[in-house]
């Protein structure tokens, strides 16, 4: 399929979606329910993304996805998405210009956050239990996940 056919298919799908959404707007109860569902789903995805930020993986991508879901219905989320993306791009550009020592320190801090949170959640003790290694210091300080 060539580029113009892809664009045409995308445009047709976008028009169908817009007509469907306009139909919902004409029905106040359906529109309200739809916006509530979008709000709940968007906030859940956003919360998962925020929790995932310090861990290796797509934490920021999930944050942007959550904001994008919310931005389909809420102007404040559109503004927040734009603002967060600008700040993220600026920080990543700054980080890319830093010395290797700053990058290594950042990686070490990220690793420390991951290990500390896994320890606090009791995951380290649980994993130790799987392999038969259970020193007392692996137990969660707040009692989660340990016997």
PDB file of C-alpha atoms in Angstrom:
ATOM      1  CA  UNK A   1       0.000   0.000   0.000  1.00  0.00           C
ATOM      2  CA  UNK A   2       1.416   3.371  -0.942  1.00  0.00           C
ATOM      3  CA  UNK A   3       1.682   6.521   1.183  1.00  0.00           C
ATOM      4  CA  UNK A   4      -1.405   8.252  -0.259  1.00  0.00           C
ATOM      5  CA  UNK A   5      -3.573   5.161   0.292  1.00  0.00           C
ATOM      6  CA  UNK A   6      -2.430   4.989   3.918  1.00  0.00           C
ATOM      7  CA  UNK A   7      -3.225   8.684   4.377  1.00  0.00           C
ATOM      8  CA  UNK A   8      -6.633   8.239   2.762  1.00  0.00           C
ATOM      9  CA  UNK A   9      -7.482   5.268   5.007  1.00  0.00           C
ATOM     10  CA  UNK A  10      -6.341   7.238   8.067  1.00  0.00           C
ATOM     11  CA  UNK A  11      -8.416  10.274   7.048  1.00  0.00           C
ATOM     12  CA  UNK A  12     -11.524   8.137   6.499  1.00  0.00           C
ATOM     13  CA  UNK A  13     -11.120   6.468   9.903  1.00  0.00           C
ATOM     14  CA  UNK A  14     -10.625   9.861  11.538  1.00  0.00           C
ATOM     15  CA  UNK A  15     -13.817  11.202   9.913  1.00  0.00           C
ATOM     16  CA  UNK A  16     -15.818   8.131  11.026  1.00  0.00           C
ATOM     17  CA  UNK A  17     -14.515   8.577  14.585  1.00  0.00           C
ATOM     18  CA  UNK A  18     -15.410  12.300  14.564  1.00  0.00           C
ATOM     19  CA  UNK A  19     -18.958  11.551  13.348  1.00  0.00           C
ATOM     20  CA  UNK A  20     -19.390   8.876  16.040  1.00  0.00           C
ATOM     21  CA  UNK A  21     -18.084  11.229  18.741  1.00  0.00           C
ATOM     22  CA  UNK A  22     -20.343  14.060  17.530  1.00  0.00           C
ATOM     23  CA  UNK A  23     -23.301  11.677  17.819  1.00  0.00           C
ATOM     24  CA  UNK A  24     -22.381  11.020  21.442  1.00  0.00           C
ATOM     25  CA  UNK A  25     -22.166  14.748  22.168  1.00  0.00           C
ATOM     26  CA  UNK A  26     -25.790  15.081  21.098  1.00  0.00           C
ATOM     27  CA  UNK A  27     -26.821  12.641  23.855  1.00  0.00           C
ATOM     28  CA  UNK A  28     -25.872  14.265  27.202  1.00  0.00           C
ATOM     29  CA  UNK A  29     -26.001  11.103  29.323  1.00  0.00           C
ATOM     30  CA  UNK A  30     -23.955   9.067  26.832  1.00  0.00           C
ATOM     31  CA  UNK A  31     -21.505  11.964  26.491  1.00  0.00           C
ATOM     32  CA  UNK A  32     -21.126  12.195  30.275  1.00  0.00           C
ATOM     33  CA  UNK A  33     -20.580   8.434  30.637  1.00  0.00           C
ATOM     34  CA  UNK A  34     -18.051   8.460  27.799  1.00  0.00           C
ATOM     35  CA  UNK A  35     -16.107  11.338  29.388  1.00  0.00           C
ATOM     36  CA  UNK A  36     -16.133   9.591  32.776  1.00  0.00           C
ATOM     37  CA  UNK A  37     -14.803   6.381  31.202  1.00  0.00           C
ATOM     38  CA  UNK A  38     -12.085   8.304  29.337  1.00  0.00           C
ATOM     39  CA  UNK A  39     -11.203  10.125  32.567  1.00  0.00           C
ATOM     40  CA  UNK A  40     -10.935   6.921  34.603  1.00  0.00           C
ATOM     41  CA  UNK A  41      -8.948   5.024  31.955  1.00  0.00           C
ATOM     42  CA  UNK A  42      -6.668   7.996  31.309  1.00  0.00           C
ATOM     43  CA  UNK A  43      -5.997   8.532  35.013  1.00  0.00           C
ATOM     44  CA  UNK A  44      -5.255   4.828  35.554  1.00  0.00           C
ATOM     45  CA  UNK A  45      -2.797   4.759  32.649  1.00  0.00           C
ATOM     46  CA  UNK A  46      -1.238   8.016  33.881  1.00  0.00           C
ATOM     47  CA  UNK A  47      -0.854   6.620  37.425  1.00  0.00           C
ATOM     48  CA  UNK A  48       0.804   3.450  36.118  1.00  0.00           C
ATOM     49  CA  UNK A  49       3.176   5.599  34.074  1.00  0.00           C
ATOM     50  CA  UNK A  50       4.090   7.791  37.031  1.00  0.00           C
ATOM     51  CA  UNK A  51       4.778   4.705  39.137  1.00  0.00           C
ATOM     52  CA  UNK A  52       6.890   3.226  36.322  1.00  0.00           C
ATOM     53  CA  UNK A  53       9.053   6.316  35.730  1.00  0.00           C
ATOM     54  CA  UNK A  54      11.965   5.313  37.978  1.00  0.00           C
ATOM     55  CA  UNK A  55      12.055   1.758  36.652  1.00  0.00           C
ATOM     56  CA  UNK A  56      13.770   0.628  33.471  1.00  0.00           C
ATOM     57  CA  UNK A  57      11.263   0.587  30.660  1.00  0.00           C
ATOM     58  CA  UNK A  58       8.606   2.788  29.140  1.00  0.00           C
ATOM     59  CA  UNK A  59       7.519   4.837  32.182  1.00  0.00           C
ATOM     60  CA  UNK A  60       7.493   8.173  30.370  1.00  0.00           C
ATOM     61  CA  UNK A  61       5.834   6.668  27.305  1.00  0.00           C
ATOM     62  CA  UNK A  62       3.025   5.413  29.549  1.00  0.00           C
ATOM     63  CA  UNK A  63       2.712   8.879  31.131  1.00  0.00           C
ATOM     64  CA  UNK A  64       2.398  10.438  27.677  1.00  0.00           C
ATOM     65  CA  UNK A  65      -0.149   7.796  26.663  1.00  0.00           C
ATOM     66  CA  UNK A  66      -2.255   8.510  29.767  1.00  0.00           C
ATOM     67  CA  UNK A  67      -2.142  12.244  29.104  1.00  0.00           C
ATOM     68  CA  UNK A  68      -2.994  11.668  25.435  1.00  0.00           C
ATOM     69  CA  UNK A  69      -6.031   9.596  26.416  1.00  0.00           C
ATOM     70  CA  UNK A  70      -7.170  12.364  28.756  1.00  0.00           C
ATOM     71  CA  UNK A  71      -6.392  15.030  26.146  1.00  0.00           C
ATOM     72  CA  UNK A  72      -8.950  13.535  23.777  1.00  0.00           C
ATOM     73  CA  UNK A  73     -11.674  14.921  26.046  1.00  0.00           C
ATOM     74  CA  UNK A  74     -10.180  17.428  28.480  1.00  0.00           C
ATOM     75  CA  UNK A  75      -8.527  20.740  27.586  1.00  0.00           C
ATOM     76  CA  UNK A  76      -6.474  20.787  30.814  1.00  0.00           C
ATOM     77  CA  UNK A  77      -4.904  17.464  29.804  1.00  0.00           C
ATOM     78  CA  UNK A  78      -4.032  18.886  26.380  1.00  0.00           C
ATOM     79  CA  UNK A  79      -2.219  21.771  28.065  1.00  0.00           C
ATOM     80  CA  UNK A  80      -0.513  19.412  30.532  1.00  0.00           C
ATOM     81  CA  UNK A  81       0.574  17.063  27.734  1.00  0.00           C
ATOM     82  CA  UNK A  82       2.120  19.941  25.807  1.00  0.00           C
ATOM     83  CA  UNK A  83       3.853  21.325  28.915  1.00  0.00           C
ATOM     84  CA  UNK A  84       5.170  17.935  30.106  1.00  0.00           C
ATOM     85  CA  UNK A  85       6.442  17.032  26.656  1.00  0.00           C
ATOM     86  CA  UNK A  86       8.326  20.334  26.358  1.00  0.00           C
ATOM     87  CA  UNK A  87       9.922  19.861  29.785  1.00  0.00           C
ATOM     88  CA  UNK A  88      10.768  16.220  29.066  1.00  0.00           C
ATOM     89  CA  UNK A  89      12.424  17.123  25.750  1.00  0.00           C
ATOM     90  CA  UNK A  90      14.399  19.930  27.431  1.00  0.00           C
ATOM     91  CA  UNK A  91      15.602  17.671  30.256  1.00  0.00           C
ATOM     92  CA  UNK A  92      16.558  14.874  27.850  1.00  0.00           C
ATOM     93  CA  UNK A  93      18.484  17.357  25.670  1.00  0.00           C
ATOM     94  CA  UNK A  94      20.277  18.669  28.782  1.00  0.00           C
ATOM     95  CA  UNK A  95      20.980  15.136  29.983  1.00  0.00           C
ATOM     96  CA  UNK A  96      22.404  14.177  26.592  1.00  0.00           C
ATOM     97  CA  UNK A  97      24.957  17.002  26.876  1.00  0.00           C
ATOM     98  CA  UNK A  98      26.198  15.904  30.309  1.00  0.00           C
ATOM     99  CA  UNK A  99      29.482  14.239  31.162  1.00  0.00           C
ATOM    100  CA  UNK A 100      29.535  10.456  31.479  1.00  0.00           C
ATOM    101  CA  UNK A 101      29.953  10.810  35.253  1.00  0.00           C
ATOM    102  CA  UNK A 102      26.592  12.590  35.534  1.00  0.00           C
ATOM    103  CA  UNK A 103      24.977   9.866  33.445  1.00  0.00           C
ATOM    104  CA  UNK A 104      26.583   7.150  35.600  1.00  0.00           C
ATOM    105  CA  UNK A 105      25.415   8.879  38.788  1.00  0.00           C
ATOM    106  CA  UNK A 106      21.902   9.057  37.355  1.00  0.00           C
ATOM    107  CA  UNK A 107      21.971   5.347  36.490  1.00  0.00           C
ATOM    108  CA  UNK A 108      23.215   4.515  39.997  1.00  0.00           C
ATOM    109  CA  UNK A 109      20.454   6.619  41.568  1.00  0.00           C
ATOM    110  CA  UNK A 110      17.843   4.920  39.384  1.00  0.00           C
ATOM    111  CA  UNK A 111      19.193   1.522  40.408  1.00  0.00           C
ATOM    112  CA  UNK A 112      19.050   2.556  44.071  1.00  0.00           C
ATOM    113  CA  UNK A 113      15.414   3.678  43.735  1.00  0.00           C
ATOM    114  CA  UNK A 114      14.479   0.388  42.056  1.00  0.00           C
ATOM    115  CA  UNK A 115      16.210  -1.779  44.665  1.00  0.00           C
ATOM    116  CA  UNK A 116      14.845   0.284  47.573  1.00  0.00           C
ATOM    117  CA  UNK A 117      11.279   0.097  46.275  1.00  0.00           C
ATOM    118  CA  UNK A 118      11.539  -3.640  45.623  1.00  0.00           C
ATOM    119  CA  UNK A 119      12.904  -4.098  49.141  1.00  0.00           C
ATOM    120  CA  UNK A 120      10.083  -1.982  50.591  1.00  0.00           C
ATOM    121  CA  UNK A 121       7.486  -3.990  48.714  1.00  0.00           C
ATOM    122  CA  UNK A 122       8.967  -7.267  49.923  1.00  0.00           C
ATOM    123  CA  UNK A 123       9.945  -8.441  46.436  1.00  0.00           C
ATOM    124  CA  UNK A 124      13.560  -9.033  47.438  1.00  0.00           C
ATOM    125  CA  UNK A 125      12.518 -11.299  50.313  1.00  0.00           C
ATOM    126  CA  UNK A 126      10.073 -13.114  48.038  1.00  0.00           C
ATOM    127  CA  UNK A 127      12.774 -13.672  45.418  1.00  0.00           C
ATOM    128  CA  UNK A 128      15.211 -14.771  48.138  1.00  0.00           C
ATOM    129  CA  UNK A 129      12.610 -17.273  49.292  1.00  0.00           C
ATOM    130  CA  UNK A 130      12.438 -18.702  45.756  1.00  0.00           C
ATOM    131  CA  UNK A 131      16.167 -19.374  45.687  1.00  0.00           C
ATOM    132  CA  UNK A 132      16.529 -20.333  49.360  1.00  0.00           C
ATOM    133  CA  UNK A 133      18.322 -17.163  50.480  1.00  0.00           C
ATOM    134  CA  UNK A 134      16.454 -15.457  53.336  1.00  0.00           C
ATOM    135  CA  UNK A 135      18.599 -13.235  55.530  1.00  0.00           C
ATOM    136  CA  UNK A 136      16.605 -10.998  57.892  1.00  0.00           C
ATOM    137  CA  UNK A 137      17.791  -7.809  56.206  1.00  0.00           C
ATOM    138  CA  UNK A 138      15.898  -8.759  53.024  1.00  0.00           C
ATOM    139  CA  UNK A 139      12.562  -8.448  54.829  1.00  0.00           C
ATOM    140  CA  UNK A 140      10.528  -5.385  54.042  1.00  0.00           C
ATOM    141  CA  UNK A 141      10.924  -2.647  56.684  1.00  0.00           C
ATOM    142  CA  UNK A 142       7.174  -2.013  56.499  1.00  0.00           C
ATOM    143  CA  UNK A 143       6.153  -5.667  56.578  1.00  0.00           C
ATOM    144  CA  UNK A 144       4.859  -5.977  53.033  1.00  0.00           C
ATOM    145  CA  UNK A 145       5.522  -9.284  51.345  1.00  0.00           C
ATOM    146  CA  UNK A 146       7.304 -10.896  54.260  1.00  0.00           C
ATOM    147  CA  UNK A 147       6.057 -13.641  56.554  1.00  0.00           C
TER     148      UNK A 147
END
